[in-house]
Amino acid sequence: MTEPATSRIDDACATANRRVHVITYGCQMNVYDSRRIVQVLGAEGWVETADPAMADLILVNSCSVRDRPEKKILGTLSRLLPLKEAHPGLRFGVCGCVAQQHGDALLDKVPYIDLVFGPDRIADLPAILASTGKGLRQSRTTLDAPADYTFLDVDPSVETGATSFLTIMKGCDRFCAYCIVPYVRGRQVSKPADRVLAEVTSLVAVGVREVTLLGQNVNAYGKDRPGETDFPSLLSRIAGVPGLRRVRFVTSHPADADDRLLDLFGTLPALAEFLHLPVQSGSDSVLARMRRGYTAAQYLERLARVRRAAPDIALSTDFIVGFPGETDEEFEATLRLVEEARFDSMFSFKYSSRPGTLAAQTRDDVPEARKAERLARLQTLQDGISRERLARFLGREEEVLIEGPSRDTRQGGRGKAILEMQGRTRTNLTVNIATDVPIGEARGRLARVRIDEILVHSLRGTVLAWEAA
Ligand code: 5AD
Ligand code: SF4
């Protein structure tokens, strides 16, 4: 989640065009927004380049959810600064959540940043660039009022793979005590259901087989549009789109994961058996201080419910350790929950105080060393459980959606004679497969794969049969 993804489109026939290089930090929502940025600029004749040295504009799409995000951005841009000296027309921009949070202050502080714009201002980018062309440094960070917010169109032609993200709502109304999202992304706004359906259909038409629905609290979809389609109904309609083989969604809040939603896992064939359900802590008192709206027992009951619906489902979660006032006993409760929950995977973080949040009013009093020690204990415990969960796949036959060359192959195959493809199981595990089928033919197809080997966080297998093209 913290490593930046860089832009990937080729530079073919781009000599006359202006070129943009986008570096993306943070969540899938940011990955999606980066595609929209490329799309908005594409309509103005820009092309995306994977090489910052070729760019006329370098954008950092930033995340402010934790750590010291400004430092990360400035580190990235200062490393690229020599490019600006070599190419005086090159402009640097910061967008995303840090841009939203700091706005003008970033321009004041950092002389080599030319433009700053928030997530709600992506459509204004051509106008911002026109102003910066006149030598003005620009910052645009107005958040739209929910009633005025319009989602950017999805241009399916910017999609190049078998899988795609699709934002179906923005913002969040929950205001968990530690979380900056409602302040940088604003209040919840859901995209109208008919529009979501039309977008899914248009993605399938260009070859997308798997869609991941995105929202900061995606399962609260529709709660801002009472009487209209709610999330379980939307999911059921999407799962019925002809040609769509898999649908996933992130991120879900346990208090909004009702029985109707969880039971869909047993009934909708296209709903892939994977659920990311952040718990944050196993201690009821910490959960109450975090304002999460559920207890550890209620959370475990949600897991039991979804496992009854889909016994083989893979479950993942997020934890924060060292929330203000977290005692040793409270942390032990987290370890107990992890023992009991048997998650397949986990993301865990040391608490960091975020400006403007409720928790920021309380002293960040757990010493850094204790946070680090708790994080290490938690991760060691989960590593063993993850290994045990992964082991159940050995020898099994899995449905794998082929996404492209494996990472090894992309990096030159490390001298291997046989190239590898990479795909995912319905449970969201990466599978590497050696094959002589050309990648162009395999990408986007489903294969029945026998799992031969368990790697650290992924699998390796052999294709037994291909789904007809
Ligand atoms: N400190 C540490 N981790 C945080 N997260 C969100 N806010 C903070 C914070 N202030 C984590 C949560 C969330 C994930 C995206 O980031 O675990 O689920
Ligand atoms: Fe980071 Fe949250 Fe913004 Fe996503 S929405 S980029 S996780 S702060």
Short mmCIF file of C-alpha atoms and ligand atoms in Angstrom, two decimals:
data_model
loop_
_atom_site.label_atom_id
_atom_site.label_comp_id
_atom_site.label_asym_id
_atom_site.label_seq_id
_atom_site.Cartn_x
_atom_site.Cartn_y
_atom_site.Cartn_z
CA MET A 1 0.00 0.00 0.00
CA THR A 2 2.87 2.39 0.61
CA GLU A 3 5.00 1.72 -2.46
CA PRO A 4 4.07 4.10 -5.26
CA ALA A 5 2.67 2.75 -8.48
CA THR A 6 4.06 4.52 -11.52
CA SER A 7 2.31 5.18 -14.78
CA ARG A 8 2.52 2.46 -17.35
CA ILE A 9 1.19 3.49 -20.76
CA ASP A 10 3.75 3.43 -23.55
CA ASP A 11 5.23 6.39 -25.31
CA ALA A 12 4.46 5.26 -28.84
CA CYS A 13 3.72 7.99 -31.38
CA ALA A 14 3.77 10.58 -28.64
CA THR A 15 6.43 12.85 -30.01
CA ALA A 16 4.08 15.77 -30.69
CA ASN A 17 2.11 15.37 -27.46
CA ARG A 18 2.75 16.67 -24.03
CA ARG A 19 3.51 13.88 -21.63
CA VAL A 20 2.46 13.27 -18.07
CA HIS A 21 4.02 10.91 -15.54
CA VAL A 22 1.83 10.03 -12.55
CA ILE A 23 3.16 8.57 -9.29
CA THR A 24 0.41 7.13 -7.09
CA TYR A 25 0.52 6.55 -3.33
CA GLY A 26 -2.21 5.23 -1.06
CA CYS A 27 -5.39 3.35 -1.66
CA GLN A 28 -7.08 1.92 -4.74
CA MET A 29 -9.22 5.05 -4.83
CA ASN A 30 -6.06 6.95 -5.69
CA VAL A 31 -5.14 4.41 -8.37
CA TYR A 32 -8.59 5.00 -9.86
CA ASP A 33 -8.23 8.78 -9.59
CA SER A 34 -4.87 8.59 -11.37
CA ARG A 35 -6.62 6.86 -14.30
CA ARG A 36 -9.18 9.69 -14.36
CA ILE A 37 -6.34 12.24 -14.39
CA VAL A 38 -4.80 10.52 -17.41
CA GLN A 39 -8.24 10.44 -19.01
CA VAL A 40 -8.93 14.17 -18.42
CA LEU A 41 -5.50 15.10 -19.78
CA GLY A 42 -5.85 12.62 -22.65
CA ALA A 43 -8.89 14.57 -23.85
CA GLU A 44 -6.57 17.60 -24.09
CA GLY A 45 -3.96 15.77 -26.16
CA TRP A 46 -1.67 14.59 -23.37
CA VAL A 47 -0.23 11.08 -23.26
CA GLU A 48 1.01 9.17 -20.27
CA THR A 49 4.66 8.23 -19.99
CA ALA A 50 6.24 5.64 -17.71
CA ASP A 51 9.53 7.56 -17.84
CA PRO A 52 9.73 10.71 -15.69
CA ALA A 53 12.67 11.93 -17.79
CA MET A 54 10.32 12.16 -20.80
CA ALA A 55 7.61 14.06 -18.94
CA ASP A 56 6.40 17.66 -19.24
CA LEU A 57 4.33 17.21 -16.11
CA ILE A 58 5.01 14.98 -13.11
CA LEU A 59 2.11 14.49 -10.72
CA VAL A 60 2.28 12.88 -7.29
CA ASN A 61 -1.11 11.55 -6.24
CA SER A 62 -0.69 11.54 -2.49
CA CYS A 63 -2.13 9.81 0.57
CA SER A 64 -2.43 11.34 4.03
CA VAL A 65 -3.94 8.45 5.94
CA ARG A 66 -0.90 7.89 8.19
CA ASP A 67 2.85 8.35 8.71
CA ARG A 68 4.47 11.50 7.44
CA PRO A 69 3.03 11.78 3.96
CA GLU A 70 4.35 15.25 3.14
CA LYS A 71 7.87 13.96 3.71
CA LYS A 72 7.30 11.11 1.30
CA ILE A 73 6.05 13.42 -1.44
CA LEU A 74 8.85 15.90 -1.01
CA GLY A 75 11.38 13.05 -1.01
CA THR A 76 9.95 11.79 -4.29
CA LEU A 77 9.90 15.20 -5.95
CA SER A 78 13.31 16.30 -4.71
CA ARG A 79 14.82 13.14 -6.22
CA LEU A 80 13.27 14.20 -9.54
CA LEU A 81 14.41 17.81 -9.21
CA PRO A 82 17.45 17.43 -11.52
CA LEU A 83 14.95 16.71 -14.32
CA LYS A 84 13.49 20.16 -13.82
CA GLU A 85 16.89 21.72 -14.23
CA ALA A 86 17.43 19.78 -17.45
CA HIS A 87 13.97 20.57 -18.82
CA PRO A 88 12.82 24.05 -17.73
CA GLY A 89 9.27 23.48 -19.10
CA LEU A 90 8.72 20.56 -16.72
CA ARG A 91 6.05 21.17 -14.07
CA PHE A 92 5.56 19.38 -10.76
CA GLY A 93 2.10 18.89 -9.28
CA VAL A 94 0.74 17.36 -6.09
CA CYS A 95 -2.80 16.02 -5.96
CA GLY A 96 -4.79 13.64 -3.78
CA CYS A 97 -5.32 13.79 -0.04
CA VAL A 98 -2.14 15.63 1.03
CA ALA A 99 -2.89 18.30 -1.56
CA GLN A 100 -6.39 18.58 -0.16
CA GLN A 101 -5.07 18.82 3.38
CA HIS A 102 -2.34 21.42 2.82
CA GLY A 103 -3.43 23.35 -0.27
CA ASP A 104 -1.65 26.70 -0.64
CA ALA A 105 0.74 25.88 2.20
CA LEU A 106 2.49 23.38 -0.08
CA LEU A 107 3.14 26.10 -2.66
CA ASP A 108 4.39 28.44 0.07
CA LYS A 109 6.70 25.83 1.51
CA VAL A 110 8.07 24.18 -1.63
CA PRO A 111 9.25 26.46 -4.43
CA TYR A 112 9.50 23.73 -7.04
CA ILE A 113 5.85 22.66 -6.84
CA ASP A 114 3.83 24.38 -9.58
CA LEU A 115 0.34 23.10 -8.96
CA VAL A 116 -1.69 21.57 -6.15
CA PHE A 117 -5.20 20.20 -6.59
CA GLY A 118 -7.58 18.14 -4.48
CA PRO A 119 -9.49 14.96 -5.40
CA ASP A 120 -12.63 16.94 -6.26
CA ARG A 121 -10.75 19.17 -8.69
CA ILE A 122 -9.46 16.63 -11.22
CA ALA A 123 -11.85 17.89 -13.90
CA ASP A 124 -10.35 21.39 -13.48
CA LEU A 125 -6.84 20.18 -14.33
CA PRO A 126 -6.77 21.57 -17.91
CA ALA A 127 -7.79 25.01 -16.58
CA ILE A 128 -5.19 24.81 -13.81
CA LEU A 129 -2.52 23.90 -16.33
CA ALA A 130 -3.54 26.79 -18.57
CA SER A 131 -2.96 29.14 -15.61
CA THR A 132 0.37 27.63 -14.65
CA GLY A 133 1.39 28.06 -18.31
CA LYS A 134 1.17 31.80 -17.68
CA GLY A 135 3.71 31.45 -14.91
CA LEU A 136 1.20 31.39 -12.06
CA ARG A 137 1.52 28.70 -9.45
CA GLN A 138 -1.93 27.33 -8.70
CA SER A 139 -3.71 25.61 -5.84
CA ARG A 140 -7.32 24.38 -6.12
CA THR A 141 -8.68 22.41 -3.23
CA THR A 142 -12.35 23.26 -2.90
CA LEU A 143 -14.38 20.25 -1.81
CA ASP A 144 -17.74 20.12 -3.57
CA ALA A 145 -20.86 20.11 -1.42
CA PRO A 146 -22.41 16.62 -1.63
CA ALA A 147 -25.38 17.96 -3.64
CA ASP A 148 -23.03 19.53 -6.22
CA TYR A 149 -20.58 16.68 -6.57
CA THR A 150 -20.42 14.97 -9.96
CA PHE A 151 -18.39 11.86 -10.60
CA LEU A 152 -15.99 11.94 -13.53
CA ASP A 153 -17.01 9.79 -16.47
CA VAL A 154 -15.21 6.51 -16.90
CA ASP A 155 -13.60 6.24 -20.31
CA PRO A 156 -13.21 2.49 -20.81
CA SER A 157 -10.56 3.06 -23.47
CA VAL A 158 -7.99 3.91 -20.75
CA GLU A 159 -8.43 0.37 -19.38
CA THR A 160 -5.84 -2.06 -20.64
CA GLY A 161 -6.30 -5.12 -18.45
CA ALA A 162 -8.69 -7.85 -17.41
CA THR A 163 -9.39 -6.20 -14.06
CA SER A 164 -10.57 -2.73 -13.25
CA PHE A 165 -11.39 -0.53 -10.28
CA LEU A 166 -14.62 1.44 -10.28
CA THR A 167 -15.37 4.14 -7.73
CA ILE A 168 -19.05 3.98 -6.77
CA MET A 169 -19.05 6.41 -3.87
CA LYS A 170 -16.78 9.03 -2.40
CA GLY A 171 -16.16 10.34 1.09
CA CYS A 172 -17.23 8.94 4.41
CA ASP A 173 -19.76 9.90 7.08
CA ARG A 174 -18.46 7.69 9.88
CA PHE A 175 -15.80 9.90 11.49
CA CYS A 176 -13.76 7.20 13.22
CA ALA A 177 -11.63 8.99 15.79
CA TYR A 178 -8.25 8.36 14.11
CA CYS A 179 -9.24 8.88 10.49
CA ILE A 180 -8.57 11.85 8.24
CA VAL A 181 -10.68 10.62 5.31
CA PRO A 182 -13.89 12.57 6.03
CA TYR A 183 -11.81 15.75 6.19
CA VAL A 184 -9.84 15.26 2.97
CA ARG A 185 -12.44 13.44 0.89
CA GLY A 186 -15.57 15.01 2.33
CA ARG A 187 -18.95 13.54 3.17
CA GLN A 188 -20.35 10.44 1.54
CA VAL A 189 -21.79 10.75 -1.98
CA SER A 190 -23.01 7.66 -3.88
CA LYS A 191 -22.94 7.39 -7.65
CA PRO A 192 -26.41 6.71 -9.08
CA ALA A 193 -26.97 2.96 -9.53
CA ASP A 194 -27.95 3.13 -13.20
CA ARG A 195 -24.75 4.95 -13.94
CA VAL A 196 -22.68 2.33 -12.08
CA LEU A 197 -24.42 -0.41 -14.08
CA ALA A 198 -23.77 1.38 -17.36
CA GLU A 199 -20.10 1.84 -16.44
CA VAL A 200 -19.66 -1.83 -15.52
CA THR A 201 -21.26 -2.79 -18.83
CA SER A 202 -18.91 -0.47 -20.74
CA LEU A 203 -15.88 -1.93 -18.96
CA VAL A 204 -16.96 -5.48 -19.80
CA ALA A 205 -17.36 -4.40 -23.44
CA VAL A 206 -13.62 -3.54 -23.60
CA GLY A 207 -12.56 -6.89 -22.10
CA VAL A 208 -12.66 -6.28 -18.34
CA ARG A 209 -13.69 -9.51 -16.59
CA GLU A 210 -13.32 -8.47 -12.96
CA VAL A 211 -14.43 -5.21 -11.36
CA THR A 212 -13.52 -4.03 -7.86
CA LEU A 213 -16.05 -1.53 -6.55
CA LEU A 214 -14.40 1.22 -4.55
CA GLY A 215 -15.47 3.48 -1.74
CA GLN A 216 -13.97 4.50 1.61
CA ASN A 217 -16.98 2.87 3.25
CA VAL A 218 -18.31 1.05 0.23
CA ASN A 219 -20.97 -0.99 1.96
CA ALA A 220 -22.67 2.21 3.14
CA TYR A 221 -23.34 2.86 -0.55
CA GLY A 222 -26.78 4.40 -1.05
CA LYS A 223 -27.27 5.55 2.54
CA ASP A 224 -27.09 9.14 1.27
CA ARG A 225 -29.81 8.37 -1.30
CA PRO A 226 -32.64 6.99 0.86
CA GLY A 227 -35.26 4.99 -0.97
CA GLU A 228 -32.86 4.25 -3.86
CA THR A 229 -30.67 1.22 -4.51
CA ASP A 230 -28.66 0.06 -1.48
CA PHE A 231 -25.38 -1.83 -1.60
CA PRO A 232 -26.68 -5.44 -1.53
CA SER A 233 -29.16 -4.60 -4.32
CA LEU A 234 -26.47 -2.84 -6.38
CA LEU A 235 -24.11 -5.78 -5.95
CA SER A 236 -26.81 -8.23 -7.08
CA ARG A 237 -27.48 -6.16 -10.20
CA ILE A 238 -23.77 -5.83 -11.03
CA ALA A 239 -23.20 -9.55 -10.53
CA GLY A 240 -25.79 -10.14 -13.24
CA VAL A 241 -24.02 -8.08 -15.93
CA PRO A 242 -23.38 -10.52 -18.81
CA GLY A 243 -19.68 -11.23 -19.35
CA LEU A 244 -18.57 -10.00 -15.91
CA ARG A 245 -16.95 -12.96 -14.21
CA ARG A 246 -15.99 -11.49 -10.85
CA VAL A 247 -16.91 -8.60 -8.65
CA ARG A 248 -15.14 -7.49 -5.46
CA PHE A 249 -15.49 -4.46 -3.22
CA VAL A 250 -13.34 -2.46 -0.78
CA THR A 251 -13.38 -1.09 1.88
CA SER A 252 -16.15 -2.29 4.14
CA HIS A 253 -17.06 -1.12 7.60
CA PRO A 254 -18.14 -3.95 9.91
CA ALA A 255 -21.05 -1.94 11.32
CA ASP A 256 -22.44 -1.55 7.79
CA ALA A 257 -21.90 -5.22 6.85
CA ASP A 258 -25.42 -6.51 7.43
CA ASP A 259 -26.74 -10.05 7.00
CA ARG A 260 -28.20 -9.30 3.58
CA LEU A 261 -24.78 -8.29 2.30
CA LEU A 262 -22.83 -11.14 3.90
CA ASP A 263 -25.31 -13.78 2.74
CA LEU A 264 -24.81 -12.71 -0.88
CA PHE A 265 -21.43 -14.46 -0.78
CA GLY A 266 -23.19 -17.80 -0.92
CA THR A 267 -25.64 -16.87 -3.61
CA LEU A 268 -24.09 -14.65 -6.30
CA PRO A 269 -21.77 -16.71 -8.53
CA ALA A 270 -19.86 -13.62 -9.69
CA LEU A 271 -19.17 -12.38 -6.15
CA ALA A 272 -15.59 -13.52 -5.52
CA GLU A 273 -14.89 -15.14 -2.15
CA PHE A 274 -12.78 -12.41 -0.62
CA LEU A 275 -13.69 -9.82 1.98
CA HIS A 276 -11.54 -7.08 3.47
CA LEU A 277 -13.19 -6.10 6.73
CA PRO A 278 -10.98 -3.79 8.83
CA VAL A 279 -11.38 -4.43 12.56
CA GLN A 280 -8.66 -2.03 13.86
CA SER A 281 -8.53 -3.49 17.40
CA GLY A 282 -9.68 -6.52 19.39
CA SER A 283 -10.35 -4.49 22.52
CA ASP A 284 -13.87 -3.23 23.19
CA SER A 285 -12.60 -0.20 25.07
CA VAL A 286 -10.23 0.79 22.26
CA LEU A 287 -12.97 0.20 19.68
CA ALA A 288 -15.24 2.50 21.68
CA ARG A 289 -12.52 5.19 21.86
CA MET A 290 -12.02 4.78 18.12
CA ARG A 291 -15.80 5.24 17.65
CA ARG A 292 -16.07 2.14 15.53
CA GLY A 293 -19.60 1.23 16.54
CA TYR A 294 -19.10 -2.50 17.23
CA THR A 295 -17.53 -4.81 19.82
CA ALA A 296 -15.00 -7.58 19.22
CA ALA A 297 -17.76 -10.18 19.73
CA GLN A 298 -20.01 -8.47 17.20
CA TYR A 299 -17.14 -8.35 14.73
CA LEU A 300 -16.40 -12.07 15.17
CA GLU A 301 -20.09 -12.80 14.67
CA ARG A 302 -19.89 -10.96 11.29
CA LEU A 303 -17.00 -13.24 10.29
CA ALA A 304 -18.93 -16.33 11.39
CA ARG A 305 -21.92 -15.20 9.34
CA VAL A 306 -19.94 -14.70 6.15
CA ARG A 307 -18.13 -18.01 6.66
CA ARG A 308 -21.47 -19.77 6.98
CA ALA A 309 -22.44 -18.24 3.63
CA ALA A 310 -19.10 -19.03 1.95
CA PRO A 311 -16.97 -21.42 4.04
CA ASP A 312 -13.82 -21.01 1.93
CA ILE A 313 -13.89 -17.21 1.83
CA ALA A 314 -10.56 -15.42 2.33
CA LEU A 315 -10.76 -12.70 4.95
CA SER A 316 -8.39 -9.81 5.41
CA THR A 317 -8.33 -6.95 7.86
CA ASP A 318 -6.57 -3.83 9.12
CA PHE A 319 -5.25 -3.13 12.62
CA ILE A 320 -3.92 -0.02 14.29
CA VAL A 321 -1.61 -0.59 17.27
CA GLY A 322 -0.74 2.04 19.84
CA PHE A 323 -3.96 4.05 19.62
CA PRO A 324 -3.86 6.72 22.39
CA GLY A 325 -4.17 5.10 25.80
CA GLU A 326 -3.83 1.51 24.50
CA THR A 327 -2.72 -0.59 27.48
CA ASP A 328 -0.94 -3.95 27.45
CA GLU A 329 -4.25 -5.64 28.34
CA GLU A 330 -6.04 -3.92 25.49
CA PHE A 331 -3.33 -5.01 23.08
CA GLU A 332 -3.56 -8.60 24.38
CA ALA A 333 -7.25 -8.50 23.39
CA THR A 334 -6.14 -7.73 19.84
CA LEU A 335 -3.87 -10.79 19.84
CA ARG A 336 -6.75 -12.93 21.12
CA LEU A 337 -9.02 -11.71 18.35
CA VAL A 338 -6.37 -12.53 15.75
CA GLU A 339 -6.02 -16.07 17.17
CA GLU A 340 -9.74 -16.57 16.96
CA ALA A 341 -10.50 -14.86 13.64
CA ARG A 342 -7.98 -16.84 11.51
CA PHE A 343 -7.58 -14.09 8.92
CA ASP A 344 -5.93 -14.97 5.63
CA SER A 345 -4.08 -11.67 5.51
CA MET A 346 -3.68 -8.46 7.43
CA PHE A 347 -2.41 -4.92 7.12
CA SER A 348 -1.26 -3.45 10.41
CA PHE A 349 -0.05 0.02 11.27
CA LYS A 350 1.35 2.02 14.14
CA TYR A 351 -1.08 4.74 15.13
CA SER A 352 -0.13 8.17 13.85
CA SER A 353 -1.96 11.28 14.89
CA ARG A 354 -3.77 12.97 11.99
CA PRO A 355 -4.51 16.68 12.23
CA GLY A 356 -8.14 17.66 12.74
CA THR A 357 -9.30 14.21 13.89
CA LEU A 358 -10.94 13.56 17.25
CA ALA A 359 -8.05 11.36 18.42
CA ALA A 360 -5.58 14.16 17.67
CA GLN A 361 -7.05 15.98 20.68
CA THR A 362 -5.71 13.19 22.90
CA ARG A 363 -1.99 12.84 23.53
CA ASP A 364 -0.30 10.23 21.30
CA ASP A 365 1.01 8.60 24.48
CA VAL A 366 2.08 5.09 23.49
CA PRO A 367 5.86 5.31 23.07
CA GLU A 368 7.19 4.61 19.58
CA ALA A 369 9.22 1.61 20.81
CA ARG A 370 6.12 0.03 22.37
CA LYS A 371 4.13 0.59 19.17
CA ALA A 372 6.92 -1.10 17.20
CA GLU A 373 7.07 -4.01 19.60
CA ARG A 374 3.29 -4.53 19.47
CA LEU A 375 3.29 -4.31 15.69
CA ALA A 376 6.03 -6.95 15.48
CA ARG A 377 4.16 -9.31 17.86
CA LEU A 378 0.94 -8.88 15.91
CA GLN A 379 2.62 -9.47 12.57
CA THR A 380 4.52 -12.52 13.78
CA LEU A 381 1.31 -14.06 15.07
CA GLN A 382 -0.52 -13.36 11.81
CA ASP A 383 2.39 -14.59 9.65
CA GLY A 384 1.97 -18.06 11.14
CA ILE A 385 -1.80 -18.00 10.62
CA SER A 386 -1.40 -16.72 7.04
CA ARG A 387 1.01 -19.58 6.28
CA GLU A 388 -1.42 -22.08 7.72
CA ARG A 389 -4.33 -20.61 5.72
CA LEU A 390 -2.27 -20.59 2.52
CA ALA A 391 -1.29 -24.24 2.97
CA ARG A 392 -4.88 -25.36 2.39
CA PHE A 393 -4.50 -24.53 -1.31
CA LEU A 394 -1.77 -27.11 -2.00
CA GLY A 395 -2.99 -29.67 -4.54
CA ARG A 396 -6.31 -27.90 -5.04
CA GLU A 397 -7.81 -26.88 -8.37
CA GLU A 398 -8.52 -23.17 -8.50
CA GLU A 399 -10.18 -20.84 -10.99
CA VAL A 400 -7.53 -18.27 -11.95
CA LEU A 401 -8.12 -15.09 -13.95
CA ILE A 402 -4.97 -14.35 -15.93
CA GLU A 403 -3.89 -10.73 -15.56
CA GLY A 404 -0.55 -10.57 -17.38
CA PRO A 405 3.12 -11.53 -17.14
CA SER A 406 4.38 -12.36 -13.64
CA ARG A 407 6.56 -9.82 -11.89
CA ASP A 408 9.66 -11.94 -12.62
CA THR A 409 8.82 -12.01 -16.31
CA ARG A 410 8.20 -8.28 -16.40
CA GLN A 411 11.62 -7.79 -14.84
CA GLY A 412 13.30 -9.78 -17.58
CA GLY A 413 12.65 -13.35 -16.48
CA ARG A 414 15.90 -13.50 -14.51
CA GLY A 415 17.33 -15.72 -17.21
CA LYS A 416 14.51 -18.25 -17.09
CA ALA A 417 13.72 -20.08 -20.33
CA ILE A 418 10.00 -20.36 -19.58
CA LEU A 419 8.08 -17.20 -18.94
CA GLU A 420 5.44 -16.94 -16.28
CA MET A 421 1.98 -15.48 -16.21
CA GLN A 422 0.30 -14.08 -13.18
CA GLY A 423 -3.32 -14.38 -12.23
CA ARG A 424 -5.58 -14.37 -9.20
CA THR A 425 -7.81 -16.88 -7.52
CA ARG A 426 -11.34 -15.93 -6.53
CA THR A 427 -9.90 -15.59 -3.02
CA ASN A 428 -7.57 -12.84 -4.31
CA LEU A 429 -4.36 -14.83 -4.11
CA THR A 430 -1.67 -14.32 -6.73
CA VAL A 431 -0.79 -17.46 -8.72
CA ASN A 432 2.26 -17.70 -10.97
CA ILE A 433 1.95 -20.10 -13.88
CA ALA A 434 4.65 -21.21 -16.32
CA THR A 435 3.22 -21.50 -19.83
CA ASP A 436 3.99 -21.39 -23.51
CA VAL A 437 0.63 -19.80 -24.36
CA PRO A 438 1.32 -16.24 -25.59
CA ILE A 439 0.36 -13.67 -23.01
CA GLY A 440 -1.86 -11.83 -25.50
CA GLU A 441 -4.02 -14.95 -25.79
CA ALA A 442 -4.04 -15.73 -22.10
CA ARG A 443 -4.74 -12.30 -20.61
CA GLY A 444 -8.31 -11.94 -19.42
CA ARG A 445 -9.04 -15.67 -19.67
CA LEU A 446 -10.02 -17.95 -16.84
CA ALA A 447 -8.01 -21.10 -16.33
CA ARG A 448 -8.47 -24.12 -14.11
CA VAL A 449 -5.14 -24.36 -12.32
CA ARG A 450 -3.68 -27.03 -10.06
CA ILE A 451 -1.75 -25.48 -7.18
CA ASP A 452 1.68 -27.15 -6.99
CA GLU A 453 3.60 -24.91 -4.65
CA ILE A 454 2.96 -22.52 -1.80
CA LEU A 455 5.25 -19.47 -1.83
CA VAL A 456 5.54 -16.85 0.93
CA HIS A 457 2.45 -14.82 0.01
CA SER A 458 1.45 -16.42 -3.27
CA LEU A 459 1.03 -19.70 -5.13
CA ARG A 460 2.47 -21.45 -8.15
CA GLY A 461 0.45 -23.78 -10.36
CA THR A 462 -0.14 -25.58 -13.65
CA VAL A 463 -2.96 -24.92 -16.08
CA LEU A 464 -5.25 -27.96 -16.38
CA ALA A 465 -7.80 -26.38 -18.72
CA TRP A 466 -8.57 -23.04 -20.33
CA GLU A 467 -11.97 -21.52 -20.47
CA ALA A 468 -12.99 -21.14 -24.12
CA ALA A 469 -11.83 -17.75 -25.48
N1 5AD B 1 -2.90 5.89 12.11
C1 5AD B 1 -2.56 4.64 11.72
N2 5AD B 1 -3.27 3.92 10.85
C2 5AD B 1 -4.36 4.49 10.32
N3 5AD B 1 -5.25 4.03 9.43
C3 5AD B 1 -6.18 5.00 9.22
N4 5AD B 1 -5.89 6.08 9.96
C4 5AD B 1 -4.77 5.79 10.66
C5 5AD B 1 -3.99 6.50 11.62
N5 5AD B 1 -4.32 7.73 12.00
C6 5AD B 1 -5.22 2.68 8.88
C7 5AD B 1 -6.48 1.92 9.25
C8 5AD B 1 -7.24 1.91 7.94
C9 5AD B 1 -6.11 1.86 6.93
C10 5AD B 1 -6.49 2.26 5.56
O1 5AD B 1 -5.16 2.74 7.47
O2 5AD B 1 -6.13 0.61 9.65
O3 5AD B 1 -8.13 0.81 7.83
FE1 SF4 B 2 -5.01 7.71 1.62
FE2 SF4 B 2 -7.46 7.71 2.56
FE3 SF4 B 2 -6.80 9.47 0.76
FE4 SF4 B 2 -7.01 6.89 0.07
S1 SF4 B 2 -8.64 8.26 0.78
S2 SF4 B 2 -5.41 8.26 -0.50
S3 SF4 B 2 -6.23 5.93 1.97
S4 SF4 B 2 -6.03 9.31 2.84
#
